[in-house]
Every structure is written in structure tokens, then in C-alpha cells.
């Protein structure tokens, strides 16, 4: 069987990797000139935090997110398993309680433990939630590592090729174009995200730190060498490529609340893009003829792409398999 | 209740922000029985009105949309947002918010009255989010508002009715004006308490959106609002200082 993957964001690359591992010959088409040039996953936080995400997501995100940590480790070797910390400003400790009531897989830790885990946060927070089993990776290195793995296994990449999946010559075509595939799904929408990359030599963190706050939930992810990713807004909008002053202020305020030394950080990069999402914010796999659509990873690209890709690849290699992320096709099947 | 000539059966109105997903939002609205939902435009609009995807989803819910000017800090900003909302949602209804203070999101009542006057003159049906101040309420009515939406407590605080005395005074002062408690409601019992005071409706968002099970909470609020209204209509008893046995003991043959 010969397969084509259209789109080389995290969905497309994960899909290609799974196909290759299922013994399928693959080539990849990408409208941008290289990896990440036009993919919202380029701006991801890279947190592999299924238990934290449960705070505002369905159980499926935990169930399928857990396998992502091992998957990324196996395929990139670049995963840091240091857990994650959730903190709140003193006046919002109620929010921390609310967060804890929605999630599992954490322990409450006190000031002493916080200082042991993150010495630079010493004295800043009285209590925190510690999700010991979570992990994170640098998403850009992760995407690049997948591309390298695929190239090593003979997968050809066609960059600068804005193709329509229906016109690609292959036995099966995987449409992993994210929001660019909107016309194929009546129920796909965009959720805008804005992020910053900042550099500070004054603060060192070992793991992602989330600041819960009633108005601006925010996280900061260490990328090494004094680099930090601060993210991310969630706005019901399709607008790409523009950050608002308010979002910038909120992101920086959040970083400042985690540690005032971030006030002196250098702003390295401002990133904005739009995440593809379905109404329940869960991914979908839809098969229409020889095109398999894999889309709607929302804010869970790195967390859910491995599971979704595995399901998509198995769908075309095992005729009896019905992926959990399949909806309309399954409905048609059960009503047929 | 009737506002701006429209009769509503449900006395619960819901905000549409902060839900885990649009699918849960839709289910919660259904469970609440709400006929009116508020939608914010300010932040989602962007340069090219890029919030269309979400807005059309709201329109498809089959409920009446009350666009709001949440996040506006000045008169001009609020008026512009209202004009855009009229175009996007094809309605002259507008929930007018002019925020005066960032920590409490307290309304700037001076700006509110000014913006209400401008919008009412332009034919808008203005639903002003205000404090429980009587004099401001007078001014808003003079400006052309036919409904008042005083806060129970700061937006998103879930504190309930911070000042029942002021809310009661407002009700007594404006017996004929539809009054909606907007903001600060955390629990169904808060909503019921406001309805027992004779308020016409409740508008809330966070208490449902951020609940562990938004759909169940929406239903719970619907029941509380209905119970509170029923209690108000039924004429509650007056509290008194001394016990009064509900079964008379005078004339009984034996006392236990």
C-alpha cells in the first residue's frame, strides 16, 4: 500500500511515523517550505500533561494522553520526565482547590517540597500541586526529530506543495492539514492561541509551572539555556498572526507572578496561530473514500497526536478496527 | 417576564464564556432551559471579525442572543462594540458593560449612563450591567433603559448577594422595572435568594461553566430560579422572633 500524508504539523508527522511502523510506504506533502513553517504545533507548549489537562478536558484526553510520554521518548529521545507544578497566587488558593478537585495523579506539596523541586520558587508559594508523572519536550526539536526519523526511513517530503488531498495519487491519503481542512468539516473551528518565548538568566526551572488564576490560566515551560515558553491564550477566533496588547500583558503578568525576575527577561519571540477544534474539543478520525481525515487536536497536539495517529494507521491496515476517535463514519455504520 | 416587548418563559440567562467545550456549552444551555444567552465580542472579534465560527455556533443554538460589551473600559469602546454586535447578530439587544476597575470588574457607572443614553438614542434595547446604587438606576432609566441588571457580587466571584439590603431597596423602589441579578452568583441557593426578593431573572456564567458538571449545574440553577420565583409569588411568611407552633396546642386534651 502507498500512502500520502498532507500536512506536516504534529498530526501529519505522527501519522507518517505510525504508518511507516505499520509497514506502509509514505510520502508527505506540506504547503510551507519546511517543518513547522505553517503549523500551529510550532507554537505548542510541549507539555505532556494529561492529568493536568483533565481540569478542563474530557477523560479521553487522560486515557489517550498517557501513552504520549512513552511515544515521544521512543521517537525523539528528547522527553524530560520531571513532572509539573501547579501554583496559585495567595489570594487565589481557592482556584488551586478547584483544580485539585478536577484532577488526579498529583500530590499536595508544601513550601519545603516546592523549594526542593524548584529552588528558585523558594518562598513564593505556600502550596502547590505536583504531578510527578508528567513530562515535557521542546516541540520544535520533537517535530524535527520526527522528520529526521522519517527521512532516515526513506520517507520523501514534498515542501512548498499546497495540494488538495483528493488529487494526490496514492492508495490512501491522510488529511492532516488542521484548520486548512476546514471545508472538509462543517464543525471544525479555530481557537486562537498566543505565546511568547522569553530568555532569563535569573530564573531556572526544571519543569513546567502552571499558574491557576480565575481569568488567565497560564503556564511557563523551560526550554533550557535560559529559554522559557509562556503560553497560551485561548480565544474563540480564527485570526492568525497577531497578538493583542492585552494578551501580551496577561502572559507577561502571569510570568511575573510566577517569578518577578521574569520582569527583566528578554522577549525572544511572539507566536500566534489557530488551533483546529471540533465542538467537544476532541480529535476526530473520519474516512471518506480513500481520504482519512485526522484533525481537531485542539490544544492537545503533542498529547493526542500519538494515539490519533496510531488509530488512523491501524484503520487502513486492519479492516475490522474502529478507532475511538471516529464519529460520523461509525454512526453511519451503526445506522446502516 | 417581558423585556423590551419580548416575553420570556425562562427567568435564567446564561453567559457563554469559560466552558470546557462548545459541545458542553450547548448541552448546558439546553439543560438550563435558558432562552437568552450572552456572548462577548470584544476579544474574539480581532481585525477581521474572526470570531465568526464561534458566533455562528451560538446562533445555531436557537436561543435569543444578548451580545455583551464585556471587556470594554470606555464609552466609545462600548458603543462601537454594541454597533458591531448589532450587525453580527442582527439584534438591537445589548448587554452594556463599561468596566471601571480591573480588580473587581466593577462597572464605571458614569460611563455606563453615558453609553446607555447614546445607545438608547440609536434604538438599542440596552441591558445595563450596573451596581446596586439607586441613583444610578434612576439615571439609567432616564437614559432610556427598560431593564436593570445590578450585580450580586463582582463578576466571577461566586459570592452570592453581597448586599441584600440594597437589592431589596432597588426592588421596592422600581416595582415595575424588570430587574435581573447579573454577576456574582455562585450557587443555586444564591439564585433562589435573589428570586425570593422578587427579582425577575438571573444572569450567570462562571457558576455553570466552571462547575465540575456544567450540564447538571445548569439544570440545578434552572430549578433554583423556578423555586425562588414560585416562592416569591406564593407570598413567603414573615420571620418572627418567638416560636409559633405550627400545630396549635391550646385546647388540646393532653400535652406531651
CSV table of N, CA, C and O in Angstrom, one decimal, chain A residues 198-291:
chain,number,residue,atom,x,y,z
A,198,UNK,N,10.7,33.7,26.0
A,198,UNK,CA,11.5,34.8,26.7
A,198,UNK,C,12.8,34.1,27.2
A,198,UNK,O,12.8,32.9,27.4
A,199,UNK,N,13.8,35.0,27.5
A,199,UNK,CA,15.0,34.4,28.0
A,199,UNK,C,15.3,35.1,29.3
A,199,UNK,O,15.3,36.4,29.4
A,200,UNK,N,15.7,34.3,30.3
A,200,UNK,CA,16.1,34.9,31.6
A,200,UNK,C,17.2,34.1,32.2
A,200,UNK,O,17.1,32.9,32.2
A,201,UNK,N,18.2,34.8,32.6
A,201,UNK,CA,19.3,34.0,33.2
A,201,UNK,C,19.1,34.0,34.8
A,201,UNK,O,19.9,33.4,35.5
A,202,UNK,N,18.1,34.7,35.2
A,202,UNK,CA,17.9,34.9,36.7
A,202,UNK,C,17.1,33.8,37.3
A,202,UNK,O,17.0,33.6,38.5
A,203,UNK,N,16.3,33.1,36.5
A,203,UNK,CA,15.4,32.0,37.0
A,203,UNK,C,15.7,30.7,36.3
A,203,UNK,O,15.9,30.7,35.1
A,204,UNK,N,15.8,29.7,37.1
A,204,UNK,CA,15.9,28.3,36.5
A,204,UNK,C,14.7,27.5,36.9
A,204,UNK,O,14.4,27.5,38.1
A,205,UNK,N,14.1,26.8,36.0
A,205,UNK,CA,13.0,25.9,36.3
A,205,UNK,C,13.3,24.5,35.7
A,205,UNK,O,13.9,24.4,34.6
A,206,UNK,N,12.9,23.5,36.4
A,206,UNK,CA,13.2,22.1,35.9
A,206,UNK,C,12.0,21.6,35.1
A,206,UNK,O,12.1,20.6,34.4
A,207,UNK,N,10.9,22.1,35.4
A,207,UNK,CA,9.6,21.5,34.9
A,207,UNK,C,8.6,22.6,34.6
A,207,UNK,O,8.7,23.8,35.0
A,208,UNK,N,7.6,22.3,33.8
A,208,UNK,CA,6.5,23.3,33.5
A,208,UNK,C,5.8,23.7,34.8
A,208,UNK,O,5.6,22.9,35.7
A,209,UNK,N,5.5,25.0,34.9
A,209,UNK,CA,4.8,25.5,36.1
A,209,UNK,C,3.5,26.2,35.6
A,209,UNK,O,3.6,27.0,34.7
A,210,UNK,N,2.4,25.8,36.1
A,210,UNK,CA,1.1,26.4,35.7
A,210,UNK,C,0.7,27.3,36.8
A,210,UNK,O,0.7,26.9,38.0
A,211,UNK,N,0.2,28.4,36.4
A,211,UNK,CA,-0.4,29.4,37.4
A,211,UNK,C,-1.9,29.4,37.2
A,211,UNK,O,-2.4,29.7,36.1
A,212,UNK,N,-2.6,28.9,38.2
A,212,UNK,CA,-4.1,28.9,38.0
A,212,UNK,C,-4.6,30.3,38.6
A,212,UNK,O,-4.1,30.8,39.6
A,213,UNK,N,-5.5,30.8,37.9
A,213,UNK,CA,-6.0,32.1,38.1
A,213,UNK,C,-7.3,32.2,37.5
A,213,UNK,O,-7.5,31.6,36.4
A,214,UNK,N,-8.3,32.8,38.1
A,214,UNK,CA,-9.7,32.8,37.5
A,214,UNK,C,-9.7,33.3,36.1
A,214,UNK,O,-10.6,32.9,35.3
A,215,UNK,N,-8.9,34.3,35.8
A,215,UNK,CA,-9.1,34.9,34.5
A,215,UNK,C,-8.0,34.5,33.5
A,215,UNK,O,-8.2,34.5,32.3
A,216,UNK,N,-6.8,34.3,33.9
A,216,UNK,CA,-5.7,34.0,33.0
A,216,UNK,C,-4.9,32.7,33.4
A,216,UNK,O,-3.9,32.8,34.0
A,217,UNK,N,-5.4,31.5,33.0
A,217,UNK,CA,-4.7,30.3,33.2
A,217,UNK,C,-3.4,30.3,32.3
A,217,UNK,O,-3.5,30.6,31.2
A,218,UNK,N,-2.3,30.1,32.9
A,218,UNK,CA,-1.1,30.3,32.2
A,218,UNK,C,0.0,29.3,32.6
A,218,UNK,O,0.0,28.8,33.7
A,219,UNK,N,0.9,29.0,31.6
A,219,UNK,CA,2.0,28.1,32.0
A,219,UNK,C,3.3,28.6,31.5
A,219,UNK,O,3.3,29.4,30.5
A,220,UNK,N,4.3,28.2,32.1
A,220,UNK,CA,5.7,28.5,31.7
A,220,UNK,C,6.5,27.3,31.6
A,220,UNK,O,6.5,26.5,32.5
A,221,UNK,N,7.1,27.0,30.4
A,221,UNK,CA,7.8,25.8,30.2
A,221,UNK,C,9.3,26.0,29.9
A,221,UNK,O,9.6,26.8,29.0
A,222,UNK,N,10.1,25.5,30.7
A,222,UNK,CA,11.6,25.7,30.5
A,222,UNK,C,12.0,24.9,29.2
A,222,UNK,O,11.7,23.8,29.0
A,223,UNK,N,12.8,25.6,28.4
A,223,UNK,CA,13.3,25.0,27.2
A,223,UNK,C,14.8,24.9,27.3
A,223,UNK,O,15.5,24.6,26.3
A,224,UNK,N,15.4,25.2,28.4
A,224,UNK,CA,16.9,25.1,28.6
A,224,UNK,C,17.6,26.3,28.1
A,224,UNK,O,17.0,27.1,27.4
A,225,UNK,N,18.8,26.5,28.6
A,225,UNK,CA,19.6,27.6,28.2
A,225,UNK,C,18.9,29.0,28.5
A,225,UNK,O,19.0,29.9,27.7
A,226,UNK,N,18.2,29.0,29.6
A,226,UNK,CA,17.5,30.3,30.0
A,226,UNK,C,16.3,30.6,29.2
A,226,UNK,O,15.7,31.7,29.3
A,227,UNK,N,15.9,29.7,28.3
A,227,UNK,CA,14.8,30.0,27.4
A,227,UNK,C,13.5,29.4,28.0
A,227,UNK,O,13.5,28.3,28.6
A,228,UNK,N,12.4,30.2,28.0
A,228,UNK,CA,11.1,29.8,28.5
A,228,UNK,C,10.0,30.1,27.5
A,228,UNK,O,10.0,31.1,26.9
A,229,UNK,N,9.0,29.1,27.5
A,229,UNK,CA,7.9,29.4,26.7
A,229,UNK,C,6.8,29.8,27.6
A,229,UNK,O,6.5,29.2,28.6
A,230,UNK,N,6.1,30.9,27.3
A,230,UNK,CA,5.0,31.4,28.2
A,230,UNK,C,3.7,31.3,27.3
A,230,UNK,O,3.6,31.8,26.2
A,231,UNK,N,2.7,30.5,27.8
A,231,UNK,CA,1.5,30.4,27.0
A,231,UNK,C,0.3,30.1,27.9
A,231,UNK,O,0.5,30.1,29.1
A,232,UNK,N,-0.7,30.0,27.3
A,232,UNK,CA,-1.1,30.4,25.9
A,232,UNK,C,-2.5,30.8,26.1
A,232,UNK,O,-3.3,30.3,26.9
A,233,UNK,N,-2.9,31.8,25.3
A,233,UNK,CA,-4.3,32.3,25.3
A,233,UNK,C,-5.2,31.3,24.6
A,233,UNK,O,-4.7,30.5,23.8
A,234,UNK,N,-6.5,31.4,24.9
A,234,UNK,CA,-7.5,30.5,24.2
A,234,UNK,C,-8.6,31.5,23.8
A,234,UNK,O,-9.4,31.9,24.7
A,235,UNK,N,-8.7,31.8,22.6
A,235,UNK,CA,-9.7,32.8,22.1
A,235,UNK,C,-10.5,32.2,21.0
A,235,UNK,O,-9.9,31.7,20.1
A,236,UNK,N,-11.8,32.3,21.1
A,236,UNK,CA,-12.6,31.7,20.1
A,236,UNK,C,-12.5,32.6,18.8
A,236,UNK,O,-13.4,33.5,18.6
A,237,UNK,N,-11.6,32.4,18.0
A,237,UNK,CA,-11.3,33.3,16.9
A,237,UNK,C,-10.4,32.5,15.9
A,237,UNK,O,-9.6,31.7,16.3
A,238,UNK,N,-10.5,32.9,14.6
A,238,UNK,CA,-9.7,32.3,13.6
A,238,UNK,C,-8.5,33.1,13.2
A,238,UNK,O,-7.8,32.9,12.2
A,239,UNK,N,-8.3,34.2,13.9
A,239,UNK,CA,-7.4,35.2,13.4
A,239,UNK,C,-5.9,34.7,13.7
A,239,UNK,O,-5.6,34.3,14.8
A,240,UNK,N,-5.1,34.7,12.6
A,240,UNK,CA,-3.7,34.3,12.7
A,240,UNK,C,-2.8,35.5,12.7
A,240,UNK,O,-3.1,36.5,12.2
A,241,UNK,N,-1.6,35.3,13.3
A,241,UNK,CA,-0.5,36.2,13.1
A,241,UNK,C,-0.6,37.6,13.8
A,241,UNK,O,0.0,38.5,13.3
A,242,UNK,N,-1.4,37.7,14.9
A,242,UNK,CA,-1.4,39.0,15.5
A,242,UNK,C,-1.6,38.8,17.0
A,242,UNK,O,-2.5,38.0,17.4
A,243,UNK,N,-0.8,39.4,17.8
A,243,UNK,CA,-1.1,39.3,19.3
A,243,UNK,C,-1.7,40.6,19.7
A,243,UNK,O,-1.3,41.7,19.2
A,244,UNK,N,-2.6,40.6,20.7
A,244,UNK,CA,-3.1,41.8,21.2
A,244,UNK,C,-2.3,42.3,22.4
A,244,UNK,O,-1.7,41.5,23.0
A,245,UNK,N,-2.4,43.6,22.6
A,245,UNK,CA,-1.6,44.1,23.8
A,245,UNK,C,-2.1,43.5,25.0
A,245,UNK,O,-1.4,43.1,25.9
A,246,UNK,N,-3.4,43.2,25.1
A,246,UNK,CA,-4.0,42.6,26.3
A,246,UNK,C,-3.4,41.2,26.6
A,246,UNK,O,-3.1,40.9,27.7
A,247,UNK,N,-3.4,40.4,25.5
A,247,UNK,CA,-2.9,39.1,25.7
A,247,UNK,C,-1.4,39.1,26.1
A,247,UNK,O,-1.0,38.4,27.0
A,248,UNK,N,-0.6,40.0,25.5
A,248,UNK,CA,0.8,40.2,25.9
A,248,UNK,C,0.9,40.5,27.3
A,248,UNK,O,1.7,39.9,28.1
A,249,UNK,N,0.1,41.5,27.8
A,249,UNK,CA,0.2,41.9,29.2
A,249,UNK,C,-0.2,40.7,30.1
A,249,UNK,O,0.5,40.5,31.1
A,250,UNK,N,-1.2,40.0,29.7
A,250,UNK,CA,-1.6,38.9,30.6
A,250,UNK,C,-0.6,37.8,30.7
A,250,UNK,O,-0.3,37.3,31.8
A,251,UNK,N,0.0,37.5,29.5
A,251,UNK,CA,1.1,36.5,29.5
A,251,UNK,C,2.3,36.9,30.4
A,251,UNK,O,2.8,36.2,31.2
A,252,UNK,N,2.7,38.2,30.2
A,252,UNK,CA,3.8,38.6,31.0
A,252,UNK,C,3.5,38.8,32.4
A,252,UNK,O,4.3,38.5,33.3
A,253,UNK,N,2.3,39.3,32.7
A,253,UNK,CA,1.9,39.4,34.1
A,253,UNK,C,1.9,38.0,34.8
A,253,UNK,O,2.3,37.9,36.0
A,254,UNK,N,1.5,37.0,34.1
A,254,UNK,CA,1.5,35.6,34.6
A,254,UNK,C,2.9,35.2,34.9
A,254,UNK,O,3.2,34.6,36.0
A,255,UNK,N,3.8,35.4,34.0
A,255,UNK,CA,5.2,35.0,34.2
A,255,UNK,C,5.8,35.8,35.4
A,255,UNK,O,6.5,35.2,36.2
A,256,UNK,N,5.4,37.1,35.5
A,256,UNK,CA,5.9,37.9,36.6
A,256,UNK,C,5.4,37.4,37.9
A,256,UNK,O,6.1,37.4,38.9
A,257,UNK,N,4.1,36.9,37.9
A,257,UNK,CA,3.5,36.4,39.1
A,257,UNK,C,4.2,35.1,39.6
A,257,UNK,O,4.4,34.8,40.8
A,258,UNK,N,4.7,34.3,38.6
A,258,UNK,CA,5.4,33.1,39.0
A,258,UNK,C,6.8,33.5,39.5
A,258,UNK,O,7.2,33.0,40.6
A,259,UNK,N,7.5,34.4,38.9
A,259,UNK,CA,8.7,34.9,39.5
A,259,UNK,C,9.0,36.4,39.0
A,259,UNK,O,9.1,36.6,37.8
A,260,UNK,N,9.2,37.3,39.9
A,260,UNK,CA,9.3,38.7,39.5
A,260,UNK,C,10.6,38.9,38.6
A,260,UNK,O,10.6,39.8,37.8
A,261,UNK,N,11.5,38.0,38.7
A,261,UNK,CA,12.7,38.1,37.9
A,261,UNK,C,12.4,38.1,36.4
A,261,UNK,O,13.2,38.5,35.5
A,262,UNK,N,11.3,37.4,36.0
A,262,UNK,CA,10.9,37.4,34.6
A,262,UNK,C,10.6,38.8,34.1
A,262,UNK,O,10.5,39.0,32.9
A,263,UNK,N,10.4,39.7,35.0
A,263,UNK,CA,10.2,41.1,34.6
A,263,UNK,C,11.4,41.7,33.8
A,263,UNK,O,11.2,42.6,33.0
A,264,UNK,N,12.5,41.1,34.0
A,264,UNK,CA,13.7,41.5,33.3
A,264,UNK,C,14.1,40.6,32.1
A,264,UNK,O,15.1,40.8,31.5
A,265,UNK,N,13.2,39.7,31.8
A,265,UNK,CA,13.5,38.7,30.8
A,265,UNK,C,13.5,39.4,29.4
A,265,UNK,O,12.9,40.5,29.2
A,266,UNK,N,14.2,38.8,28.5
A,266,UNK,CA,14.3,39.4,27.1
A,266,UNK,C,13.2,38.7,26.3
A,266,UNK,O,13.0,37.4,26.4
A,267,UNK,N,12.4,39.4,25.5
A,267,UNK,CA,11.4,38.8,24.7
A,267,UNK,C,12.0,38.3,23.4
A,267,UNK,O,12.6,39.1,22.7
A,268,UNK,N,12.0,37.0,23.2
A,268,UNK,CA,12.7,36.4,22.1
A,268,UNK,C,11.8,36.3,20.8
A,268,UNK,O,12.2,36.5,19.7
A,269,UNK,N,10.6,35.9,21.1
A,269,UNK,CA,9.7,35.6,20.0
A,269,UNK,C,8.2,35.7,20.5
A,269,UNK,O,7.9,35.4,21.6
A,270,UNK,N,7.4,36.2,19.6
A,270,UNK,CA,6.0,36.3,19.8
A,270,UNK,C,5.4,35.3,18.8
A,270,UNK,O,5.6,35.4,17.6
A,271,UNK,N,4.6,34.4,19.3
A,271,UNK,CA,4.0,33.4,18.4
A,271,UNK,C,2.5,33.4,18.5
A,271,UNK,O,1.9,33.5,19.6
A,272,UNK,N,1.8,33.4,17.3
A,272,UNK,CA,0.3,33.3,17.4
A,272,UNK,C,-0.1,32.3,16.3
A,272,UNK,O,0.5,32.3,15.2
A,273,UNK,N,-1.1,31.5,16.5
A,273,UNK,CA,-1.7,30.7,15.5
A,273,UNK,C,-3.0,30.2,15.9
A,273,UNK,O,-3.5,30.6,17.0
A,274,UNK,N,-3.7,29.4,15.1
A,274,UNK,CA,-5.0,29.0,15.4
A,274,UNK,C,-5.1,27.5,15.5
A,274,UNK,O,-4.6,26.8,14.6
A,275,UNK,N,-5.6,27.0,16.6
A,275,UNK,CA,-5.7,25.5,16.7
A,275,UNK,C,-7.0,25.0,16.1
A,275,UNK,O,-8.1,25.7,16.2
A,276,UNK,N,-7.0,23.8,15.4
A,276,UNK,CA,-8.2,23.3,14.9
A,276,UNK,C,-9.0,22.5,16.0
A,276,UNK,O,-8.4,21.8,16.8
A,277,UNK,N,-10.3,22.8,16.1
A,277,UNK,CA,-11.0,22.1,17.2
A,277,UNK,C,-12.4,21.7,16.7
A,277,UNK,O,-13.1,22.5,16.0
A,278,UNK,N,-12.9,20.6,17.2
A,278,UNK,CA,-14.3,20.2,17.0
A,278,UNK,C,-15.1,20.7,18.2
A,278,UNK,O,-14.6,21.0,19.2
A,279,UNK,N,-16.5,20.6,18.1
A,279,UNK,CA,-17.3,21.2,19.2
A,279,UNK,C,-17.0,20.6,20.6
A,279,UNK,O,-17.1,21.4,21.6
A,280,UNK,N,-16.6,19.4,20.7
A,280,UNK,CA,-16.3,18.9,22.1
A,280,UNK,C,-14.8,19.0,22.4
A,280,UNK,O,-14.3,18.4,23.4
A,281,UNK,N,-14.0,19.6,21.5
A,281,UNK,CA,-12.6,19.8,21.7
A,281,UNK,C,-11.8,18.5,21.7
A,281,UNK,O,-10.7,18.4,22.3
A,282,UNK,N,-12.4,17.4,21.1
A,282,UNK,CA,-11.7,16.2,21.0
A,282,UNK,C,-11.4,15.9,19.5
A,282,UNK,O,-12.1,16.4,18.6
A,283,UNK,N,-10.3,15.2,19.3
A,283,UNK,CA,-9.9,14.9,17.9
A,283,UNK,C,-10.9,14.0,17.2
A,283,UNK,O,-11.7,13.3,17.8
A,284,UNK,N,-10.8,14.0,15.8
A,284,UNK,CA,-11.7,13.1,15.0
A,284,UNK,C,-10.9,12.4,13.9
A,284,UNK,O,-10.0,13.0,13.4
A,285,UNK,N,-11.2,11.2,13.7
A,285,UNK,CA,-10.7,10.5,12.5
A,285,UNK,C,-12.0,10.2,11.7
A,285,UNK,O,-12.9,9.6,12.1
A,286,UNK,N,-11.9,10.7,10.4
A,286,UNK,CA,-13.1,10.4,9.5
A,286,UNK,C,-12.6,9.9,8.2
A,286,UNK,O,-11.7,10.4,7.6
A,287,UNK,N,-13.2,8.9,7.7
A,287,UNK,CA,-12.8,8.3,6.5
A,287,UNK,C,-13.9,8.6,5.4
A,287,UNK,O,-15.0,8.3,5.6
A,288,UNK,N,-13.4,9.2,4.3
A,288,UNK,CA,-14.3,9.4,3.2
A,288,UNK,C,-13.6,8.9,1.9
A,288,UNK,O,-12.6,9.6,1.5
A,289,UNK,N,-14.0,7.8,1.5
A,289,UNK,CA,-13.4,7.2,0.3
A,289,UNK,C,-11.9,6.8,0.7
A,289,UNK,O,-11.7,6.2,1.7
A,290,UNK,N,-11.0,7.3,-0.2
A,290,UNK,CA,-9.6,6.9,0.1
A,290,UNK,C,-8.9,8.0,1.0
A,290,UNK,O,-7.7,8.0,1.2
A,291,UNK,N,-9.7,9.0,1.4
A,291,UNK,CA,-9.1,10.1,2.3
A,291,UNK,C,-9.5,9.8,3.7
A,291,UNK,O,-10.7,9.7,4.1
